[in-house]
Amino acid sequence: SQTIHQWPATLVQPVGSPLSLECTVEGTSNPNLYWYRQAAGRGLQLLFYSVGIGQISSEVPQNLSASRPQDRQFILSSKKLLLSDSGFYLCAWATGGSYEQYFGPGTRLTVT
Amino acid sequence: AQSVTQLDSQVPVFEEAPVELRCNYSSSVSVYLFWYVQYPNQGLQLLLKYLSGSTLVKGINGFEAEFNKSQTSFHLRKPSVHISDTAEYFCAVRNTGFQKLVFGTGTRLLVSP
C-alpha cells in the first residue's frame, strides 16, 4: 500500500533562516505531488505541484521554492524565512489515473 | 476560476444529533467532488468522493453526501454524530481534465455531550 512521509513534524525557525521540508511517497510510481500551506484558521492554499521529476508548477509567487530531485521525493525550500511563512505545511500525492489526493501528516512551522 | 464555498465556519451540535455541513461550488461544468476531514495537527483524510453515477455517496464513519447539479451543491450529512466526529471538514472540487483540487475554507464541527 502507499504511504507518504513528511519531516520534520514540527520546526521552529528564526526570521531570515533557510528552510527545507521533505516529503516522500512509497508504494507508487510517478505520482503527482503537491505542497499546500494551511494558515491558522484558514483553508488550504496550493503552493506547488509536480507531475514529474524536475517539473514544478508554482501557484503563488513568494519566497518559497520546490524541487523534485527523485520520482517520489518533493522538497519545499526557502532561502530566508518570513514571519508570514508560519503555518501547517501539507504534502499530498495522486496517481495520474486517480481523482483524489492523499495527504501526509504535515509539518508545523513556526517562524519567530 | 473554480471556487468552493463553505458557508458555515463552525457548526456546534449535540452528540447523537443529526448534522449537515454545506458546500457549494461555482462551476457548472463536469466536476469531481470530495469531502475531507482533518483532526487537530494531522493531515487530511478522504471521507468520500463523487465522480459519477448515483448522486448519493456514502463514505467512512457513517457520513454521506448528496450531489445536486442544479444547485451546484455537495452537502455532507450524518444522522447521528459522536464526540469523535469533532474535527475540521473540507469540501473540494476538481474540474475534469485538471490535476488540481480547489478547497473550501473548512467547517469546524464541534460535538458536545
PDB file of N, CA and C in Angstrom, chain B residues 6-101:
ATOM      1  N   GLN B   6     -17.943  27.178   1.649  1.00  0.00           N
ATOM      2  CA  GLN B   6     -18.485  26.506   2.820  1.00  0.00           C
ATOM      3  C   GLN B   6     -18.988  27.630   3.728  1.00  0.00           C
ATOM      4  N   LEU B   7     -20.276  27.809   3.734  1.00  0.00           N
ATOM      5  CA  LEU B   7     -20.868  28.984   4.376  1.00  0.00           C
ATOM      6  C   LEU B   7     -20.685  28.991   5.875  1.00  0.00           C
ATOM      7  N   ASP B   8     -20.648  27.830   6.484  1.00  0.00           N
ATOM      8  CA  ASP B   8     -20.569  27.745   7.938  1.00  0.00           C
ATOM      9  C   ASP B   8     -19.134  27.516   8.368  1.00  0.00           C
ATOM     10  N   SER B   9     -18.566  28.475   9.088  1.00  0.00           N
ATOM     11  CA  SER B   9     -17.208  28.278   9.567  1.00  0.00           C
ATOM     12  C   SER B   9     -17.175  27.337  10.765  1.00  0.00           C
ATOM     13  N   GLN B  10     -18.280  27.311  11.514  1.00  0.00           N
ATOM     14  CA  GLN B  10     -18.340  26.464  12.699  1.00  0.00           C
ATOM     15  C   GLN B  10     -19.771  25.969  12.890  1.00  0.00           C
ATOM     16  N   VAL B  11     -19.918  24.687  13.204  1.00  0.00           N
ATOM     17  CA  VAL B  11     -21.233  24.114  13.446  1.00  0.00           C
ATOM     18  C   VAL B  11     -21.203  23.380  14.785  1.00  0.00           C
ATOM     19  N   PRO B  12     -21.881  23.919  15.809  1.00  0.00           N
ATOM     20  CA  PRO B  12     -21.975  23.212  17.078  1.00  0.00           C
ATOM     21  C   PRO B  12     -23.193  22.292  17.084  1.00  0.00           C
ATOM     22  N   VAL B  13     -23.038  21.114  17.643  1.00  0.00           N
ATOM     23  CA  VAL B  13     -24.132  20.151  17.663  1.00  0.00           C
ATOM     24  C   VAL B  13     -23.954  19.243  18.871  1.00  0.00           C
ATOM     25  N   PHE B  14     -25.067  18.729  19.377  1.00  0.00           N
ATOM     26  CA  PHE B  14     -25.005  17.803  20.496  1.00  0.00           C
ATOM     27  C   PHE B  14     -24.802  16.379  19.986  1.00  0.00           C
ATOM     28  N   GLU B  15     -24.180  15.597  20.824  1.00  0.00           N
ATOM     29  CA  GLU B  15     -23.934  14.192  20.485  1.00  0.00           C
ATOM     30  C   GLU B  15     -25.258  13.493  20.174  1.00  0.00           C
ATOM     31  N   GLU B  16     -25.235  12.632  19.174  1.00  0.00           N
ATOM     32  CA  GLU B  16     -26.357  11.832  18.682  1.00  0.00           C
ATOM     33  C   GLU B  16     -27.360  12.644  17.854  1.00  0.00           C
ATOM     34  N   ALA B  17     -27.125  13.925  17.681  1.00  0.00           N
ATOM     35  CA  ALA B  17     -27.987  14.729  16.820  1.00  0.00           C
ATOM     36  C   ALA B  17     -27.522  14.597  15.372  1.00  0.00           C
ATOM     37  N   PRO B  18     -28.421  14.879  14.408  1.00  0.00           N
ATOM     38  CA  PRO B  18     -28.001  14.888  13.001  1.00  0.00           C
ATOM     39  C   PRO B  18     -27.266  16.175  12.663  1.00  0.00           C
ATOM     40  N   VAL B  19     -26.483  16.123  11.604  1.00  0.00           N
ATOM     41  CA  VAL B  19     -25.738  17.314  11.190  1.00  0.00           C
ATOM     42  C   VAL B  19     -25.656  17.360   9.666  1.00  0.00           C
ATOM     43  N   GLU B  20     -25.639  18.596   9.144  1.00  0.00           N
ATOM     44  CA  GLU B  20     -25.405  18.811   7.718  1.00  0.00           C
ATOM     45  C   GLU B  20     -24.380  19.919   7.571  1.00  0.00           C
ATOM     46  N   LEU B  21     -23.330  19.667   6.823  1.00  0.00           N
ATOM     47  CA  LEU B  21     -22.326  20.670   6.520  1.00  0.00           C
ATOM     48  C   LEU B  21     -22.474  21.026   5.049  1.00  0.00           C
ATOM     49  N   ARG B  22     -22.594  22.325   4.790  1.00  0.00           N
ATOM     50  CA  ARG B  22     -22.945  22.758   3.448  1.00  0.00           C
ATOM     51  C   ARG B  22     -21.732  23.083   2.590  1.00  0.00           C
ATOM     52  N   CYS B  23     -21.853  22.781   1.310  1.00  0.00           N
ATOM     53  CA  CYS B  23     -20.794  23.054   0.349  1.00  0.00           C
ATOM     54  C   CYS B  23     -21.423  23.415  -0.985  1.00  0.00           C
ATOM     55  N   ASN B  24     -21.007  24.525  -1.548  1.00  0.00           N
ATOM     56  CA  ASN B  24     -21.438  24.921  -2.880  1.00  0.00           C
ATOM     57  C   ASN B  24     -20.206  25.235  -3.730  1.00  0.00           C
ATOM     58  N   TYR B  25     -20.272  24.906  -5.000  1.00  0.00           N
ATOM     59  CA  TYR B  25     -19.159  25.181  -5.896  1.00  0.00           C
ATOM     60  C   TYR B  25     -19.642  26.031  -7.059  1.00  0.00           C
ATOM     61  N   SER B  26     -18.701  26.654  -7.746  1.00  0.00           N
ATOM     62  CA  SER B  26     -19.082  27.689  -8.703  1.00  0.00           C
ATOM     63  C   SER B  26     -19.323  27.192 -10.111  1.00  0.00           C
ATOM     64  N   SER B  27     -18.616  26.153 -10.526  1.00  0.00           N
ATOM     65  CA  SER B  27     -18.640  25.777 -11.927  1.00  0.00           C
ATOM     66  C   SER B  27     -19.799  24.862 -12.250  1.00  0.00           C
ATOM     67  N   SER B  28     -20.370  25.040 -13.425  1.00  0.00           N
ATOM     68  CA  SER B  28     -21.455  24.168 -13.860  1.00  0.00           C
ATOM     69  C   SER B  28     -20.976  23.070 -14.801  1.00  0.00           C
ATOM     70  N   VAL B  29     -19.686  23.077 -15.103  1.00  0.00           N
ATOM     71  CA  VAL B  29     -19.160  22.025 -15.975  1.00  0.00           C
ATOM     72  C   VAL B  29     -18.933  20.771 -15.136  1.00  0.00           C
ATOM     73  N   SER B  30     -18.564  19.689 -15.805  1.00  0.00           N
ATOM     74  CA  SER B  30     -18.370  18.429 -15.110  1.00  0.00           C
ATOM     75  C   SER B  30     -17.283  18.549 -14.054  1.00  0.00           C
ATOM     76  N   VAL B  31     -17.584  18.080 -12.871  1.00  0.00           N
ATOM     77  CA  VAL B  31     -16.647  18.169 -11.756  1.00  0.00           C
ATOM     78  C   VAL B  31     -16.614  16.859 -10.984  1.00  0.00           C
ATOM     79  N   TYR B  32     -15.539  16.712 -10.231  1.00  0.00           N
ATOM     80  CA  TYR B  32     -15.445  15.672  -9.230  1.00  0.00           C
ATOM     81  C   TYR B  32     -15.468  16.371  -7.877  1.00  0.00           C
ATOM     82  N   LEU B  33     -16.125  15.767  -6.908  1.00  0.00           N
ATOM     83  CA  LEU B  33     -16.323  16.420  -5.613  1.00  0.00           C
ATOM     84  C   LEU B  33     -15.850  15.526  -4.482  1.00  0.00           C
ATOM     85  N   PHE B  34     -15.320  16.149  -3.435  1.00  0.00           N
ATOM     86  CA  PHE B  34     -14.714  15.412  -2.339  1.00  0.00           C
ATOM     87  C   PHE B  34     -15.018  16.088  -1.001  1.00  0.00           C
ATOM     88  N   TRP B  35     -15.066  15.279   0.030  1.00  0.00           N
ATOM     89  CA  TRP B  35     -15.053  15.769   1.404  1.00  0.00           C
ATOM     90  C   TRP B  35     -13.882  15.120   2.134  1.00  0.00           C
ATOM     91  N   TYR B  36     -13.126  15.986   2.837  1.00  0.00           N
ATOM     92  CA  TYR B  36     -12.009  15.535   3.651  1.00  0.00           C
ATOM     93  C   TYR B  36     -12.259  15.936   5.103  1.00  0.00           C
ATOM     94  N   VAL B  37     -11.670  15.178   6.027  1.00  0.00           N
ATOM     95  CA  VAL B  37     -11.726  15.505   7.447  1.00  0.00           C
ATOM     96  C   VAL B  37     -10.302  15.687   7.960  1.00  0.00           C
ATOM     97  N   GLN B  38     -10.139  16.665   8.847  1.00  0.00           N
ATOM     98  CA  GLN B  38      -8.828  16.924   9.455  1.00  0.00           C
ATOM     99  C   GLN B  38      -8.975  16.993  10.962  1.00  0.00           C
ATOM    100  N   TYR B  39      -8.313  16.081  11.658  1.00  0.00           N
ATOM    101  CA  TYR B  39      -8.256  16.132  13.115  1.00  0.00           C
ATOM    102  C   TYR B  39      -7.080  17.019  13.509  1.00  0.00           C
ATOM    103  N   PRO B  40      -7.086  17.568  14.726  1.00  0.00           N
ATOM    104  CA  PRO B  40      -6.051  18.539  15.126  1.00  0.00           C
ATOM    105  C   PRO B  40      -4.641  18.039  14.866  1.00  0.00           C
ATOM    106  N   ASN B  41      -3.870  18.900  14.227  1.00  0.00           N
ATOM    107  CA  ASN B  41      -2.453  18.644  13.955  1.00  0.00           C
ATOM    108  C   ASN B  41      -2.207  17.381  13.134  1.00  0.00           C
ATOM    109  N   GLN B  42      -3.158  17.060  12.275  1.00  0.00           N
ATOM    110  CA  GLN B  42      -2.986  15.924  11.389  1.00  0.00           C
ATOM    111  C   GLN B  42      -3.238  16.342   9.948  1.00  0.00           C
ATOM    112  N   GLY B  43      -2.898  15.444   9.037  1.00  0.00           N
ATOM    113  CA  GLY B  43      -3.202  15.686   7.633  1.00  0.00           C
ATOM    114  C   GLY B  43      -4.681  15.473   7.353  1.00  0.00           C
ATOM    115  N   LEU B  44      -5.044  15.611   6.086  1.00  0.00           N
ATOM    116  CA  LEU B  44      -6.433  15.438   5.682  1.00  0.00           C
ATOM    117  C   LEU B  44      -6.689  13.982   5.298  1.00  0.00           C
ATOM    118  N   GLN B  45      -7.865  13.497   5.674  1.00  0.00           N
ATOM    119  CA  GLN B  45      -8.268  12.136   5.349  1.00  0.00           C
ATOM    120  C   GLN B  45      -9.501  12.182   4.469  1.00  0.00           C
ATOM    121  N   LEU B  46      -9.503  11.417   3.406  1.00  0.00           N
ATOM    122  CA  LEU B  46     -10.636  11.416   2.493  1.00  0.00           C
ATOM    123  C   LEU B  46     -11.836  10.737   3.145  1.00  0.00           C
ATOM    124  N   LEU B  47     -12.971  11.457   3.182  1.00  0.00           N
ATOM    125  CA  LEU B  47     -14.215  10.908   3.726  1.00  0.00           C
ATOM    126  C   LEU B  47     -15.028  10.216   2.640  1.00  0.00           C
ATOM    127  N   LEU B  48     -15.200  10.915   1.526  1.00  0.00           N
ATOM    128  CA  LEU B  48     -15.981  10.368   0.426  1.00  0.00           C
ATOM    129  C   LEU B  48     -15.721  11.183  -0.828  1.00  0.00           C
ATOM    130  N   LYS B  49     -16.177  10.641  -1.960  1.00  0.00           N
ATOM    131  CA  LYS B  49     -15.981  11.316  -3.233  1.00  0.00           C
ATOM    132  C   LYS B  49     -17.160  11.030  -4.162  1.00  0.00           C
ATOM    133  N   TYR B  50     -17.442  12.013  -5.008  1.00  0.00           N
ATOM    134  CA  TYR B  50     -18.410  11.828  -6.081  1.00  0.00           C
ATOM    135  C   TYR B  50     -17.674  11.995  -7.407  1.00  0.00           C
ATOM    136  N   LEU B  51     -17.733  10.954  -8.213  1.00  0.00           N
ATOM    137  CA  LEU B  51     -17.116  11.017  -9.537  1.00  0.00           C
ATOM    138  C   LEU B  51     -18.184  10.991 -10.624  1.00  0.00           C
ATOM    139  N   SER B  52     -19.160  10.104 -10.486  1.00  0.00           N
ATOM    140  CA  SER B  52     -20.251   9.995 -11.442  1.00  0.00           C
ATOM    141  C   SER B  52     -21.263   9.006 -10.862  1.00  0.00           C
ATOM    142  N   GLY B  53     -22.399   8.842 -11.548  1.00  0.00           N
ATOM    143  CA  GLY B  53     -23.367   7.837 -11.135  1.00  0.00           C
ATOM    144  C   GLY B  53     -24.323   8.352 -10.081  1.00  0.00           C
ATOM    145  N   SER B  54     -24.626   7.518  -9.109  1.00  0.00           N
ATOM    146  CA  SER B  54     -25.588   7.861  -8.067  1.00  0.00           C
ATOM    147  C   SER B  54     -25.205   9.153  -7.367  1.00  0.00           C
ATOM    148  N   THR B  55     -26.198   9.999  -7.169  1.00  0.00           N
ATOM    149  CA  THR B  55     -25.912  11.310  -6.564  1.00  0.00           C
ATOM    150  C   THR B  55     -25.749  11.227  -5.056  1.00  0.00           C
ATOM    151  N   LEU B  56     -26.142  10.120  -4.453  1.00  0.00           N
ATOM    152  CA  LEU B  56     -25.956   9.929  -3.020  1.00  0.00           C
ATOM    153  C   LEU B  56     -24.722   9.061  -2.806  1.00  0.00           C
ATOM    154  N   VAL B  57     -23.748   9.628  -2.119  1.00  0.00           N
ATOM    155  CA  VAL B  57     -22.478   8.950  -1.937  1.00  0.00           C
ATOM    156  C   VAL B  57     -22.277   8.647  -0.459  1.00  0.00           C
ATOM    157  N   LYS B  58     -21.903   7.431  -0.171  1.00  0.00           N
ATOM    158  CA  LYS B  58     -21.634   7.041   1.217  1.00  0.00           C
ATOM    159  C   LYS B  58     -20.131   6.948   1.441  1.00  0.00           C
ATOM    160  N   GLY B  59     -19.702   7.415   2.622  1.00  0.00           N
ATOM    161  CA  GLY B  59     -18.289   7.399   2.925  1.00  0.00           C
ATOM    162  C   GLY B  59     -17.982   6.684   4.225  1.00  0.00           C
ATOM    163  N   ILE B  60     -16.819   6.994   4.764  1.00  0.00           N
ATOM    164  CA  ILE B  60     -16.418   6.353   6.013  1.00  0.00           C
ATOM    165  C   ILE B  60     -17.050   7.043   7.208  1.00  0.00           C
ATOM    166  N   ASN B  61     -17.031   6.360   8.345  1.00  0.00           N
ATOM    167  CA  ASN B  61     -17.513   6.907   9.617  1.00  0.00           C
ATOM    168  C   ASN B  61     -18.990   7.304   9.586  1.00  0.00           C
ATOM    169  N   GLY B  62     -19.782   6.691   8.710  1.00  0.00           N
ATOM    170  CA  GLY B  62     -21.215   6.943   8.671  1.00  0.00           C
ATOM    171  C   GLY B  62     -21.644   8.207   7.954  1.00  0.00           C
ATOM    172  N   PHE B  63     -20.727   8.895   7.312  1.00  0.00           N
ATOM    173  CA  PHE B  63     -21.062  10.116   6.577  1.00  0.00           C
ATOM    174  C   PHE B  63     -21.578   9.795   5.177  1.00  0.00           C
ATOM    175  N   GLU B  64     -22.407  10.687   4.659  1.00  0.00           N
ATOM    176  CA  GLU B  64     -22.864  10.602   3.297  1.00  0.00           C
ATOM    177  C   GLU B  64     -23.004  12.017   2.738  1.00  0.00           C
ATOM    178  N   ALA B  65     -23.029  12.119   1.418  1.00  0.00           N
ATOM    179  CA  ALA B  65     -23.178  13.420   0.783  1.00  0.00           C
ATOM    180  C   ALA B  65     -24.027  13.262  -0.462  1.00  0.00           C
ATOM    181  N   GLU B  66     -24.738  14.316  -0.807  1.00  0.00           N
ATOM    182  CA  GLU B  66     -25.599  14.289  -1.979  1.00  0.00           C
ATOM    183  C   GLU B  66     -25.174  15.340  -2.979  1.00  0.00           C
ATOM    184  N   PHE B  67     -24.925  14.919  -4.190  1.00  0.00           N
ATOM    185  CA  PHE B  67     -24.567  15.814  -5.282  1.00  0.00           C
ATOM    186  C   PHE B  67     -25.833  16.352  -5.922  1.00  0.00           C
ATOM    187  N   ASN B  68     -25.935  17.681  -5.994  1.00  0.00           N
ATOM    188  CA  ASN B  68     -27.080  18.323  -6.623  1.00  0.00           C
ATOM    189  C   ASN B  68     -26.556  19.239  -7.715  1.00  0.00           C
ATOM    190  N   LYS B  69     -26.665  18.785  -8.959  1.00  0.00           N
ATOM    191  CA  LYS B  69     -26.075  19.524 -10.064  1.00  0.00           C
ATOM    192  C   LYS B  69     -26.778  20.862 -10.294  1.00  0.00           C
ATOM    193  N   SER B  70     -28.089  20.886 -10.172  1.00  0.00           N
ATOM    194  CA  SER B  70     -28.829  22.115 -10.454  1.00  0.00           C
ATOM    195  C   SER B  70     -28.521  23.210  -9.435  1.00  0.00           C
ATOM    196  N   GLN B  71     -28.251  22.802  -8.209  1.00  0.00           N
ATOM    197  CA  GLN B  71     -27.921  23.769  -7.167  1.00  0.00           C
ATOM    198  C   GLN B  71     -26.418  23.868  -6.931  1.00  0.00           C
ATOM    199  N   THR B  72     -25.634  23.174  -7.711  1.00  0.00           N
ATOM    200  CA  THR B  72     -24.165  23.109  -7.569  1.00  0.00           C
ATOM    201  C   THR B  72     -23.781  22.962  -6.096  1.00  0.00           C
ATOM    202  N   SER B  73     -24.362  21.951  -5.465  1.00  0.00           N
ATOM    203  CA  SER B  73     -24.089  21.729  -4.050  1.00  0.00           C
ATOM    204  C   SER B  73     -23.655  20.291  -3.810  1.00  0.00           C
ATOM    205  N   PHE B  74     -22.968  20.104  -2.692  1.00  0.00           N
ATOM    206  CA  PHE B  74     -22.491  18.770  -2.297  1.00  0.00           C
ATOM    207  C   PHE B  74     -22.438  18.767  -0.771  1.00  0.00           C
ATOM    208  N   HIS B  75     -23.601  18.724  -0.152  1.00  0.00           N
ATOM    209  CA  HIS B  75     -23.694  18.826   1.304  1.00  0.00           C
ATOM    210  C   HIS B  75     -23.383  17.494   1.978  1.00  0.00           C
ATOM    211  N   LEU B  76     -22.703  17.577   3.085  1.00  0.00           N
ATOM    212  CA  LEU B  76     -22.298  16.399   3.860  1.00  0.00           C
ATOM    213  C   LEU B  76     -23.265  16.204   5.022  1.00  0.00           C
ATOM    214  N   ARG B  77     -23.654  14.960   5.270  1.00  0.00           N
ATOM    215  CA  ARG B  77     -24.623  14.693   6.337  1.00  0.00           C
ATOM    216  C   ARG B  77     -24.219  13.471   7.150  1.00  0.00           C
ATOM    217  N   LYS B  78     -24.680  13.488   8.406  1.00  0.00           N
ATOM    218  CA  LYS B  78     -24.548  12.314   9.250  1.00  0.00           C
ATOM    219  C   LYS B  78     -25.772  12.278  10.162  1.00  0.00           C
ATOM    220  N   PRO B  79     -26.469  11.161  10.248  1.00  0.00           N
ATOM    221  CA  PRO B  79     -27.723  11.116  11.011  1.00  0.00           C
ATOM    222  C   PRO B  79     -27.532  11.212  12.517  1.00  0.00           C
ATOM    223  N   SER B  80     -26.364  10.793  13.011  1.00  0.00           N
ATOM    224  CA  SER B  80     -26.139  10.812  14.453  1.00  0.00           C
ATOM    225  C   SER B  80     -24.631  10.962  14.701  1.00  0.00           C
ATOM    226  N   VAL B  81     -24.241  12.107  15.246  1.00  0.00           N
ATOM    227  CA  VAL B  81     -22.810  12.369  15.401  1.00  0.00           C
ATOM    228  C   VAL B  81     -22.302  11.888  16.753  1.00  0.00           C
ATOM    229  N   HIS B  82     -20.987  11.654  16.792  1.00  0.00           N
ATOM    230  CA  HIS B  82     -20.305  11.255  18.020  1.00  0.00           C
ATOM    231  C   HIS B  82     -19.300  12.321  18.401  1.00  0.00           C
ATOM    232  N   ILE B  83     -18.886  12.289  19.658  1.00  0.00           N
ATOM    233  CA  ILE B  83     -17.858  13.220  20.131  1.00  0.00           C
ATOM    234  C   ILE B  83     -16.625  13.139  19.232  1.00  0.00           C
ATOM    235  N   SER B  84     -16.299  11.950  18.792  1.00  0.00           N
ATOM    236  CA  SER B  84     -15.102  11.742  17.985  1.00  0.00           C
ATOM    237  C   SER B  84     -15.191  12.359  16.591  1.00  0.00           C
ATOM    238  N   ASP B  85     -16.358  12.824  16.196  1.00  0.00           N
ATOM    239  CA  ASP B  85     -16.512  13.498  14.900  1.00  0.00           C
ATOM    240  C   ASP B  85     -16.064  14.951  14.950  1.00  0.00           C
ATOM    241  N   THR B  86     -15.739  15.444  16.135  1.00  0.00           N
ATOM    242  CA  THR B  86     -15.236  16.808  16.267  1.00  0.00           C
ATOM    243  C   THR B  86     -13.951  16.943  15.460  1.00  0.00           C
ATOM    244  N   ALA B  87     -13.979  17.828  14.465  1.00  0.00           N
ATOM    245  CA  ALA B  87     -12.863  17.976  13.528  1.00  0.00           C
ATOM    246  C   ALA B  87     -13.185  19.099  12.556  1.00  0.00           C
ATOM    247  N   GLU B  88     -12.239  19.355  11.656  1.00  0.00           N
ATOM    248  CA  GLU B  88     -12.448  20.322  10.580  1.00  0.00           C
ATOM    249  C   GLU B  88     -12.776  19.533   9.318  1.00  0.00           C
ATOM    250  N   TYR B  89     -13.777  20.005   8.587  1.00  0.00           N
ATOM    251  CA  TYR B  89     -14.219  19.312   7.378  1.00  0.00           C
ATOM    252  C   TYR B  89     -14.054  20.235   6.172  1.00  0.00           C
ATOM    253  N   PHE B  90     -13.428  19.699   5.142  1.00  0.00           N
ATOM    254  CA  PHE B  90     -13.153  20.473   3.936  1.00  0.00           C
ATOM    255  C   PHE B  90     -13.849  19.849   2.731  1.00  0.00           C
ATOM    256  N   CYS B  91     -14.507  20.693   1.982  1.00  0.00           N
ATOM    257  CA  CYS B  91     -15.079  20.301   0.697  1.00  0.00           C
ATOM    258  C   CYS B  91     -14.083  20.694  -0.397  1.00  0.00           C
ATOM    259  N   ALA B  92     -13.963  19.877  -1.422  1.00  0.00           N
ATOM    260  CA  ALA B  92     -13.026  20.171  -2.513  1.00  0.00           C
ATOM    261  C   ALA B  92     -13.640  19.771  -3.844  1.00  0.00           C
ATOM    262  N   VAL B  93     -13.236  20.462  -4.887  1.00  0.00           N
ATOM    263  CA  VAL B  93     -13.753  20.195  -6.230  1.00  0.00           C
ATOM    264  C   VAL B  93     -12.598  20.149  -7.217  1.00  0.00           C
ATOM    265  N   ARG B  94     -12.751  19.315  -8.202  1.00  0.00           N
ATOM    266  CA  ARG B  94     -11.759  19.221  -9.261  1.00  0.00           C
ATOM    267  C   ARG B  94     -12.499  19.171 -10.593  1.00  0.00           C
ATOM    268  N   ASN B  95     -12.132  20.060 -11.509  1.00  0.00           N
ATOM    269  CA  ASN B  95     -12.708  20.005 -12.850  1.00  0.00           C
ATOM    270  C   ASN B  95     -12.126  18.809 -13.598  1.00  0.00           C
ATOM    271  N   THR B  96     -12.948  18.139 -14.367  1.00  0.00           N
ATOM    272  CA  THR B  96     -12.445  17.012 -15.141  1.00  0.00           C
ATOM    273  C   THR B  96     -11.364  17.515 -16.099  1.00  0.00           C
ATOM    274  N   GLY B  97     -10.290  16.765 -16.204  1.00  0.00           N
ATOM    275  CA  GLY B  97      -9.196  17.156 -17.073  1.00  0.00           C
ATOM    276  C   GLY B  97      -8.131  17.989 -16.384  1.00  0.00           C
ATOM    277  N   PHE B  98      -8.355  18.369 -15.134  1.00  0.00           N
ATOM    278  CA  PHE B  98      -7.366  19.142 -14.392  1.00  0.00           C
ATOM    279  C   PHE B  98      -6.786  18.295 -13.270  1.00  0.00           C
ATOM    280  N   GLN B  99      -5.575  18.638 -12.849  1.00  0.00           N
ATOM    281  CA  GLN B  99      -4.889  17.871 -11.816  1.00  0.00           C
ATOM    282  C   GLN B  99      -5.028  18.481 -10.436  1.00  0.00           C
ATOM    283  N   LYS B 100      -5.649  19.633 -10.330  1.00  0.00           N
ATOM    284  CA  LYS B 100      -5.653  20.339  -9.061  1.00  0.00           C
ATOM    285  C   LYS B 100      -7.019  20.306  -8.385  1.00  0.00           C
ATOM    286  N   LEU B 101      -6.972  20.249  -7.049  1.00  0.00           N
ATOM    287  CA  LEU B 101      -8.178  20.382  -6.239  1.00  0.00           C
ATOM    288  C   LEU B 101      -8.301  21.822  -5.755  1.00  0.00           C
TER     289      LEU B 101
END
